[in-house]
């Protein structure tokens, strides 16, 4: 166990942002070890499509859920985590050439959608739509943030509402053999 894991507290701290019946969306203020196993299980649904690098680990949970400036949200149904969505400041991805080439890099005005995951059993229930809506609404409330960006499979961004621009198309994104688009959504 490394030093970061030793310091990690067991209990998560969240704030309920939206709820109805047995379903709720929570803003994660701190992801504790008590949620690690379930978050990792939910991320397993990404491995088939995006490869093993998409699987969360205890370390990536610390980095993307608990780092200052990130905007992580979880969806729960009957108390169990069924999905999550994480936004990170574009500048946090400075090791990625595409991030450094974004015209908004180092302006502090862009949140990159690092992950948007809903477990297979919860797809088609409206969970993903609500999670995305809450994420966008909460991101708009960040005074300095004017854009949300992300990578999606080719053609997906054209289904988004709002002012969307395709910045770049990437063949064989992350070794998936699929074409992805890097999109920008204007929040204003």
PDB file of N, CA and C in Angstrom, residues 121-186:
ATOM      1  N   UNK A 121     -26.487  -2.510 -16.719  1.00  0.00           N
ATOM      2  CA  UNK A 121     -27.830  -2.796 -16.197  1.00  0.00           C
ATOM      3  C   UNK A 121     -28.684  -1.541 -16.052  1.00  0.00           C
ATOM      4  N   UNK A 122     -28.048  -0.364 -15.976  1.00  0.00           N
ATOM      5  CA  UNK A 122     -28.795   0.880 -15.784  1.00  0.00           C
ATOM      6  C   UNK A 122     -28.966   1.680 -17.067  1.00  0.00           C
ATOM      7  N   UNK A 123     -28.416   1.183 -18.170  1.00  0.00           N
ATOM      8  CA  UNK A 123     -28.592   1.881 -19.442  1.00  0.00           C
ATOM      9  C   UNK A 123     -30.045   1.757 -19.885  1.00  0.00           C
ATOM     10  N   UNK A 124     -30.551   2.825 -20.492  1.00  0.00           N
ATOM     11  CA  UNK A 124     -31.931   2.825 -20.965  1.00  0.00           C
ATOM     12  C   UNK A 124     -32.939   3.202 -19.902  1.00  0.00           C
ATOM     13  N   UNK A 125     -32.474   3.541 -18.704  1.00  0.00           N
ATOM     14  CA  UNK A 125     -33.381   3.895 -17.611  1.00  0.00           C
ATOM     15  C   UNK A 125     -33.535   5.405 -17.434  1.00  0.00           C
ATOM     16  N   UNK A 126     -32.766   6.170 -18.183  1.00  0.00           N
ATOM     17  CA  UNK A 126     -32.763   7.618 -18.021  1.00  0.00           C
ATOM     18  C   UNK A 126     -31.669   8.100 -17.081  1.00  0.00           C
ATOM     19  N   UNK A 127     -30.990   7.174 -16.449  1.00  0.00           N
ATOM     20  CA  UNK A 127     -29.922   7.499 -15.507  1.00  0.00           C
ATOM     21  C   UNK A 127     -28.838   8.348 -16.168  1.00  0.00           C
ATOM     22  N   UNK A 128     -28.379   7.943 -17.341  1.00  0.00           N
ATOM     23  CA  UNK A 128     -27.305   8.657 -18.028  1.00  0.00           C
ATOM     24  C   UNK A 128     -27.734  10.076 -18.391  1.00  0.00           C
ATOM     25  N   UNK A 129     -28.957  10.225 -18.855  1.00  0.00           N
ATOM     26  CA  UNK A 129     -29.463  11.534 -19.253  1.00  0.00           C
ATOM     27  C   UNK A 129     -29.517  12.484 -18.056  1.00  0.00           C
ATOM     28  N   UNK A 130     -29.993  12.000 -16.937  1.00  0.00           N
ATOM     29  CA  UNK A 130     -30.078  12.828 -15.732  1.00  0.00           C
ATOM     30  C   UNK A 130     -28.680  13.170 -15.227  1.00  0.00           C
ATOM     31  N   UNK A 131     -27.786  12.177 -15.212  1.00  0.00           N
ATOM     32  CA  UNK A 131     -26.416  12.409 -14.752  1.00  0.00           C
ATOM     33  C   UNK A 131     -25.741  13.482 -15.608  1.00  0.00           C
ATOM     34  N   UNK A 132     -25.894  13.388 -16.910  1.00  0.00           N
ATOM     35  CA  UNK A 132     -25.282  14.372 -17.810  1.00  0.00           C
ATOM     36  C   UNK A 132     -25.896  15.754 -17.608  1.00  0.00           C
ATOM     37  N   UNK A 133     -27.207  15.817 -17.451  1.00  0.00           N
ATOM     38  CA  UNK A 133     -27.882  17.103 -17.250  1.00  0.00           C
ATOM     39  C   UNK A 133     -27.391  17.773 -15.969  1.00  0.00           C
ATOM     40  N   UNK A 134     -27.289  16.995 -14.884  1.00  0.00           N
ATOM     41  CA  UNK A 134     -26.813  17.546 -13.617  1.00  0.00           C
ATOM     42  C   UNK A 134     -25.367  18.012 -13.760  1.00  0.00           C
ATOM     43  N   UNK A 135     -24.532  17.195 -14.398  1.00  0.00           N
ATOM     44  CA  UNK A 135     -23.132  17.560 -14.617  1.00  0.00           C
ATOM     45  C   UNK A 135     -23.029  18.891 -15.352  1.00  0.00           C
ATOM     46  N   UNK A 136     -23.765  19.044 -16.455  1.00  0.00           N
ATOM     47  CA  UNK A 136     -23.701  20.284 -17.232  1.00  0.00           C
ATOM     48  C   UNK A 136     -24.217  21.474 -16.431  1.00  0.00           C
ATOM     49  N   UNK A 137     -25.322  21.292 -15.712  1.00  0.00           N
ATOM     50  CA  UNK A 137     -25.869  22.389 -14.910  1.00  0.00           C
ATOM     51  C   UNK A 137     -24.903  22.814 -13.804  1.00  0.00           C
ATOM     52  N   UNK A 138     -24.280  21.853 -13.149  1.00  0.00           N
ATOM     53  CA  UNK A 138     -23.323  22.176 -12.090  1.00  0.00           C
ATOM     54  C   UNK A 138     -22.047  22.802 -12.668  1.00  0.00           C
ATOM     55  N   UNK A 139     -21.643  22.373 -13.853  1.00  0.00           N
ATOM     56  CA  UNK A 139     -20.460  22.946 -14.487  1.00  0.00           C
ATOM     57  C   UNK A 139     -20.726  24.399 -14.864  1.00  0.00           C
ATOM     58  N   UNK A 140     -21.936  24.692 -15.349  1.00  0.00           N
ATOM     59  CA  UNK A 140     -22.296  26.069 -15.703  1.00  0.00           C
ATOM     60  C   UNK A 140     -22.212  26.995 -14.497  1.00  0.00           C
ATOM     61  N   UNK A 141     -22.402  26.458 -13.313  1.00  0.00           N
ATOM     62  CA  UNK A 141     -22.360  27.271 -12.089  1.00  0.00           C
ATOM     63  C   UNK A 141     -20.938  27.642 -11.674  1.00  0.00           C
ATOM     64  N   UNK A 142     -19.941  27.044 -12.300  1.00  0.00           N
ATOM     65  CA  UNK A 142     -18.545  27.395 -12.044  1.00  0.00           C
ATOM     66  C   UNK A 142     -18.268  28.671 -12.839  1.00  0.00           C
ATOM     67  N   UNK A 143     -18.091  29.782 -12.162  1.00  0.00           N
ATOM     68  CA  UNK A 143     -18.001  31.092 -12.819  1.00  0.00           C
ATOM     69  C   UNK A 143     -16.987  31.166 -13.954  1.00  0.00           C
ATOM     70  N   UNK A 144     -15.845  30.547 -13.789  1.00  0.00           N
ATOM     71  CA  UNK A 144     -14.781  30.707 -14.787  1.00  0.00           C
ATOM     72  C   UNK A 144     -14.869  29.700 -15.929  1.00  0.00           C
ATOM     73  N   UNK A 145     -15.775  28.725 -15.852  1.00  0.00           N
ATOM     74  CA  UNK A 145     -15.850  27.681 -16.875  1.00  0.00           C
ATOM     75  C   UNK A 145     -16.859  28.075 -17.950  1.00  0.00           C
ATOM     76  N   UNK A 146     -16.381  28.093 -19.195  1.00  0.00           N
ATOM     77  CA  UNK A 146     -17.226  28.464 -20.335  1.00  0.00           C
ATOM     78  C   UNK A 146     -17.412  27.329 -21.333  1.00  0.00           C
ATOM     79  N   UNK A 147     -16.570  26.262 -21.208  1.00  0.00           N
ATOM     80  CA  UNK A 147     -16.621  25.167 -22.173  1.00  0.00           C
ATOM     81  C   UNK A 147     -16.484  23.820 -21.476  1.00  0.00           C
ATOM     82  N   UNK A 148     -17.122  22.822 -22.082  1.00  0.00           N
ATOM     83  CA  UNK A 148     -16.920  21.426 -21.716  1.00  0.00           C
ATOM     84  C   UNK A 148     -16.426  20.729 -22.973  1.00  0.00           C
ATOM     85  N   UNK A 149     -15.356  19.954 -22.838  1.00  0.00           N
ATOM     86  CA  UNK A 149     -14.832  19.199 -23.970  1.00  0.00           C
ATOM     87  C   UNK A 149     -14.801  17.720 -23.621  1.00  0.00           C
ATOM     88  N   UNK A 150     -14.557  16.910 -24.630  1.00  0.00           N
ATOM     89  CA  UNK A 150     -14.433  15.479 -24.388  1.00  0.00           C
ATOM     90  C   UNK A 150     -14.196  14.743 -25.689  1.00  0.00           C
ATOM     91  N   UNK A 151     -13.911  13.473 -25.556  1.00  0.00           N
ATOM     92  CA  UNK A 151     -13.760  12.579 -26.707  1.00  0.00           C
ATOM     93  C   UNK A 151     -14.938  11.617 -26.720  1.00  0.00           C
ATOM     94  N   UNK A 152     -15.589  11.505 -27.858  1.00  0.00           N
ATOM     95  CA  UNK A 152     -16.705  10.568 -28.036  1.00  0.00           C
ATOM     96  C   UNK A 152     -16.551   9.878 -29.382  1.00  0.00           C
ATOM     97  N   UNK A 153     -17.179   8.714 -29.507  1.00  0.00           N
ATOM     98  CA  UNK A 153     -17.138   8.016 -30.792  1.00  0.00           C
ATOM     99  C   UNK A 153     -17.714   8.916 -31.888  1.00  0.00           C
ATOM    100  N   UNK A 154     -17.179   8.745 -33.079  1.00  0.00           N
ATOM    101  CA  UNK A 154     -17.601   9.550 -34.217  1.00  0.00           C
ATOM    102  C   UNK A 154     -19.120   9.498 -34.379  1.00  0.00           C
ATOM    103  N   UNK A 155     -19.728  10.669 -34.535  1.00  0.00           N
ATOM    104  CA  UNK A 155     -21.167  10.781 -34.737  1.00  0.00           C
ATOM    105  C   UNK A 155     -21.964  11.050 -33.471  1.00  0.00           C
ATOM    106  N   UNK A 156     -21.400  10.758 -32.308  1.00  0.00           N
ATOM    107  CA  UNK A 156     -22.135  10.951 -31.050  1.00  0.00           C
ATOM    108  C   UNK A 156     -22.364  12.430 -30.756  1.00  0.00           C
ATOM    109  N   UNK A 157     -21.347  13.261 -30.944  1.00  0.00           N
ATOM    110  CA  UNK A 157     -21.465  14.681 -30.607  1.00  0.00           C
ATOM    111  C   UNK A 157     -22.561  15.373 -31.411  1.00  0.00           C
ATOM    112  N   UNK A 158     -22.865  14.872 -32.601  1.00  0.00           N
ATOM    113  CA  UNK A 158     -23.918  15.498 -33.415  1.00  0.00           C
ATOM    114  C   UNK A 158     -25.292  15.335 -32.780  1.00  0.00           C
ATOM    115  N   UNK A 159     -25.413  14.425 -31.827  1.00  0.00           N
ATOM    116  CA  UNK A 159     -26.690  14.217 -31.123  1.00  0.00           C
ATOM    117  C   UNK A 159     -26.842  15.119 -29.899  1.00  0.00           C
ATOM    118  N   UNK A 160     -25.756  15.793 -29.512  1.00  0.00           N
ATOM    119  CA  UNK A 160     -25.798  16.647 -28.322  1.00  0.00           C
ATOM    120  C   UNK A 160     -26.595  17.906 -28.614  1.00  0.00           C
ATOM    121  N   UNK A 161     -27.262  18.423 -27.600  1.00  0.00           N
ATOM    122  CA  UNK A 161     -27.956  19.699 -27.747  1.00  0.00           C
ATOM    123  C   UNK A 161     -26.985  20.819 -27.387  1.00  0.00           C
ATOM    124  N   UNK A 162     -27.316  22.018 -27.785  1.00  0.00           N
ATOM    125  CA  UNK A 162     -26.472  23.161 -27.488  1.00  0.00           C
ATOM    126  C   UNK A 162     -25.489  23.447 -28.592  1.00  0.00           C
ATOM    127  N   UNK A 163     -24.595  24.371 -28.312  1.00  0.00           N
ATOM    128  CA  UNK A 163     -23.599  24.799 -29.295  1.00  0.00           C
ATOM    129  C   UNK A 163     -22.378  23.882 -29.197  1.00  0.00           C
ATOM    130  N   UNK A 164     -22.269  22.953 -30.163  1.00  0.00           N
ATOM    131  CA  UNK A 164     -21.214  21.938 -30.178  1.00  0.00           C
ATOM    132  C   UNK A 164     -20.333  22.139 -31.406  1.00  0.00           C
ATOM    133  N   UNK A 165     -19.020  22.074 -31.202  1.00  0.00           N
ATOM    134  CA  UNK A 165     -18.064  22.131 -32.311  1.00  0.00           C
ATOM    135  C   UNK A 165     -17.200  20.883 -32.267  1.00  0.00           C
ATOM    136  N   UNK A 166     -16.938  20.305 -33.419  1.00  0.00           N
ATOM    137  CA  UNK A 166     -15.990  19.199 -33.522  1.00  0.00           C
ATOM    138  C   UNK A 166     -14.629  19.836 -33.790  1.00  0.00           C
ATOM    139  N   UNK A 167     -13.701  19.634 -32.869  1.00  0.00           N
ATOM    140  CA  UNK A 167     -12.385  20.247 -32.964  1.00  0.00           C
ATOM    141  C   UNK A 167     -11.444  19.381 -33.790  1.00  0.00           C
ATOM    142  N   UNK A 168     -11.543  18.063 -33.576  1.00  0.00           N
ATOM    143  CA  UNK A 168     -10.628  17.154 -34.266  1.00  0.00           C
ATOM    144  C   UNK A 168     -11.241  15.756 -34.322  1.00  0.00           C
ATOM    145  N   UNK A 169     -10.916  15.028 -35.376  1.00  0.00           N
ATOM    146  CA  UNK A 169     -11.268  13.606 -35.489  1.00  0.00           C
ATOM    147  C   UNK A 169      -9.987  12.798 -35.334  1.00  0.00           C
ATOM    148  N   UNK A 170     -10.043  11.753 -34.537  1.00  0.00           N
ATOM    149  CA  UNK A 170      -8.861  10.950 -34.256  1.00  0.00           C
ATOM    150  C   UNK A 170      -9.129   9.510 -34.650  1.00  0.00           C
ATOM    151  N   UNK A 171      -8.360   9.012 -35.619  1.00  0.00           N
ATOM    152  CA  UNK A 171      -8.452   7.611 -36.029  1.00  0.00           C
ATOM    153  C   UNK A 171      -7.800   6.745 -34.952  1.00  0.00           C
ATOM    154  N   UNK A 172      -8.344   5.581 -34.697  1.00  0.00           N
ATOM    155  CA  UNK A 172      -7.764   4.621 -33.752  1.00  0.00           C
ATOM    156  C   UNK A 172      -7.448   5.275 -32.402  1.00  0.00           C
ATOM    157  N   UNK A 173      -8.435   5.972 -31.856  1.00  0.00           N
ATOM    158  CA  UNK A 173      -8.240   6.694 -30.596  1.00  0.00           C
ATOM    159  C   UNK A 173      -7.853   5.726 -29.477  1.00  0.00           C
ATOM    160  N   UNK A 174      -6.762   6.048 -28.794  1.00  0.00           N
ATOM    161  CA  UNK A 174      -6.258   5.262 -27.662  1.00  0.00           C
ATOM    162  C   UNK A 174      -6.123   3.775 -27.990  1.00  0.00           C
ATOM    163  N   UNK A 175      -5.869   3.473 -29.270  1.00  0.00           N
ATOM    164  CA  UNK A 175      -5.676   2.087 -29.672  1.00  0.00           C
ATOM    165  C   UNK A 175      -6.949   1.265 -29.741  1.00  0.00           C
ATOM    166  N   UNK A 176      -8.112   1.934 -29.770  1.00  0.00           N
ATOM    167  CA  UNK A 176      -9.399   1.226 -29.785  1.00  0.00           C
ATOM    168  C   UNK A 176      -9.775   0.720 -31.176  1.00  0.00           C
ATOM    169  N   UNK A 177      -9.098   1.233 -32.226  1.00  0.00           N
ATOM    170  CA  UNK A 177      -9.468   0.883 -33.591  1.00  0.00           C
ATOM    171  C   UNK A 177     -10.686   1.663 -34.061  1.00  0.00           C
ATOM    172  N   UNK A 178     -11.163   2.610 -33.268  1.00  0.00           N
ATOM    173  CA  UNK A 178     -12.360   3.389 -33.603  1.00  0.00           C
ATOM    174  C   UNK A 178     -11.994   4.856 -33.771  1.00  0.00           C
ATOM    175  N   UNK A 179     -12.804   5.535 -34.582  1.00  0.00           N
ATOM    176  CA  UNK A 179     -12.620   6.968 -34.769  1.00  0.00           C
ATOM    177  C   UNK A 179     -13.409   7.706 -33.707  1.00  0.00           C
ATOM    178  N   UNK A 180     -12.732   8.655 -33.073  1.00  0.00           N
ATOM    179  CA  UNK A 180     -13.364   9.482 -32.051  1.00  0.00           C
ATOM    180  C   UNK A 180     -13.304  10.937 -32.476  1.00  0.00           C
ATOM    181  N   UNK A 181     -14.170  11.733 -31.891  1.00  0.00           N
ATOM    182  CA  UNK A 181     -14.173  13.162 -32.126  1.00  0.00           C
ATOM    183  C   UNK A 181     -13.866  13.870 -30.812  1.00  0.00           C
ATOM    184  N   UNK A 182     -13.049  14.907 -30.913  1.00  0.00           N
ATOM    185  CA  UNK A 182     -12.816  15.784 -29.778  1.00  0.00           C
ATOM    186  C   UNK A 182     -13.757  16.965 -29.978  1.00  0.00           C
ATOM    187  N   UNK A 183     -14.712  17.121 -29.059  1.00  0.00           N
ATOM    188  CA  UNK A 183     -15.733  18.144 -29.225  1.00  0.00           C
ATOM    189  C   UNK A 183     -15.601  19.213 -28.147  1.00  0.00           C
ATOM    190  N   UNK A 184     -16.206  20.367 -28.430  1.00  0.00           N
ATOM    191  CA  UNK A 184     -16.282  21.454 -27.458  1.00  0.00           C
ATOM    192  C   UNK A 184     -17.738  21.908 -27.390  1.00  0.00           C
ATOM    193  N   UNK A 185     -18.236  22.023 -26.169  1.00  0.00           N
ATOM    194  CA  UNK A 185     -19.585  22.541 -25.930  1.00  0.00           C
ATOM    195  C   UNK A 185     -19.455  23.917 -25.278  1.00  0.00           C
ATOM    196  N   UNK A 186     -20.081  24.906 -25.882  1.00  0.00           N
ATOM    197  CA  UNK A 186     -20.105  26.250 -25.312  1.00  0.00           C
ATOM    198  C   UNK A 186     -21.208  26.288 -24.254  1.00  0.00           C
TER     199      UNK A 186
END
